[in-house]
XYZ file of C-alpha atoms in Angstrom:
40
model
C 17.416 -48.627 30.911
C 16.382 -50.937 33.750
C 17.786 -54.417 34.085
C 15.070 -57.085 34.203
C 16.513 -59.686 36.637
C 13.526 -61.527 38.046
C 14.250 -64.697 39.973
C 12.112 -67.707 39.249
C 9.799 -68.872 42.027
C 10.552 -72.275 43.634
C 13.547 -73.113 41.408
C 17.069 -71.728 41.028
C 16.629 -70.902 37.345
C 13.971 -70.596 34.679
C 15.494 -73.562 32.827
C 14.196 -75.817 35.604
C 10.686 -74.534 34.941
C 11.054 -75.243 31.224
C 12.207 -78.816 31.909
C 9.307 -79.330 34.338
C 6.716 -78.058 31.852
C 8.088 -80.219 29.021
C 8.171 -83.277 31.299
C 4.560 -82.736 32.399
C 3.447 -82.333 28.786
C 5.282 -85.521 27.789
C 3.611 -87.415 30.645
C 0.187 -86.123 29.628
C 0.765 -87.161 26.029
C 1.837 -90.630 27.165
C -1.166 -90.916 29.492
C -3.659 -89.926 26.795
C -1.991 -92.259 24.282
C -2.290 -95.209 26.665
C -5.848 -94.198 27.613
C -6.832 -94.112 23.941
C -5.221 -97.502 23.250
C -7.003 -99.056 26.251
C -10.488 -97.902 25.256
C -10.346 -98.072 21.475
C-alpha cells in the first residue's frame, strides 16, 4: 500500500491552511454582519 504524504503548498503543514480558511470565513461573516447593520 502506498503512503500518501503530500506536502501542502505555500505552508509547512495543512493545519495552517485550515486556520487560514477559518479566519477568512470569520472575517467574511463579520464583514457581512456589519454591512447588514449599516444598511438595514
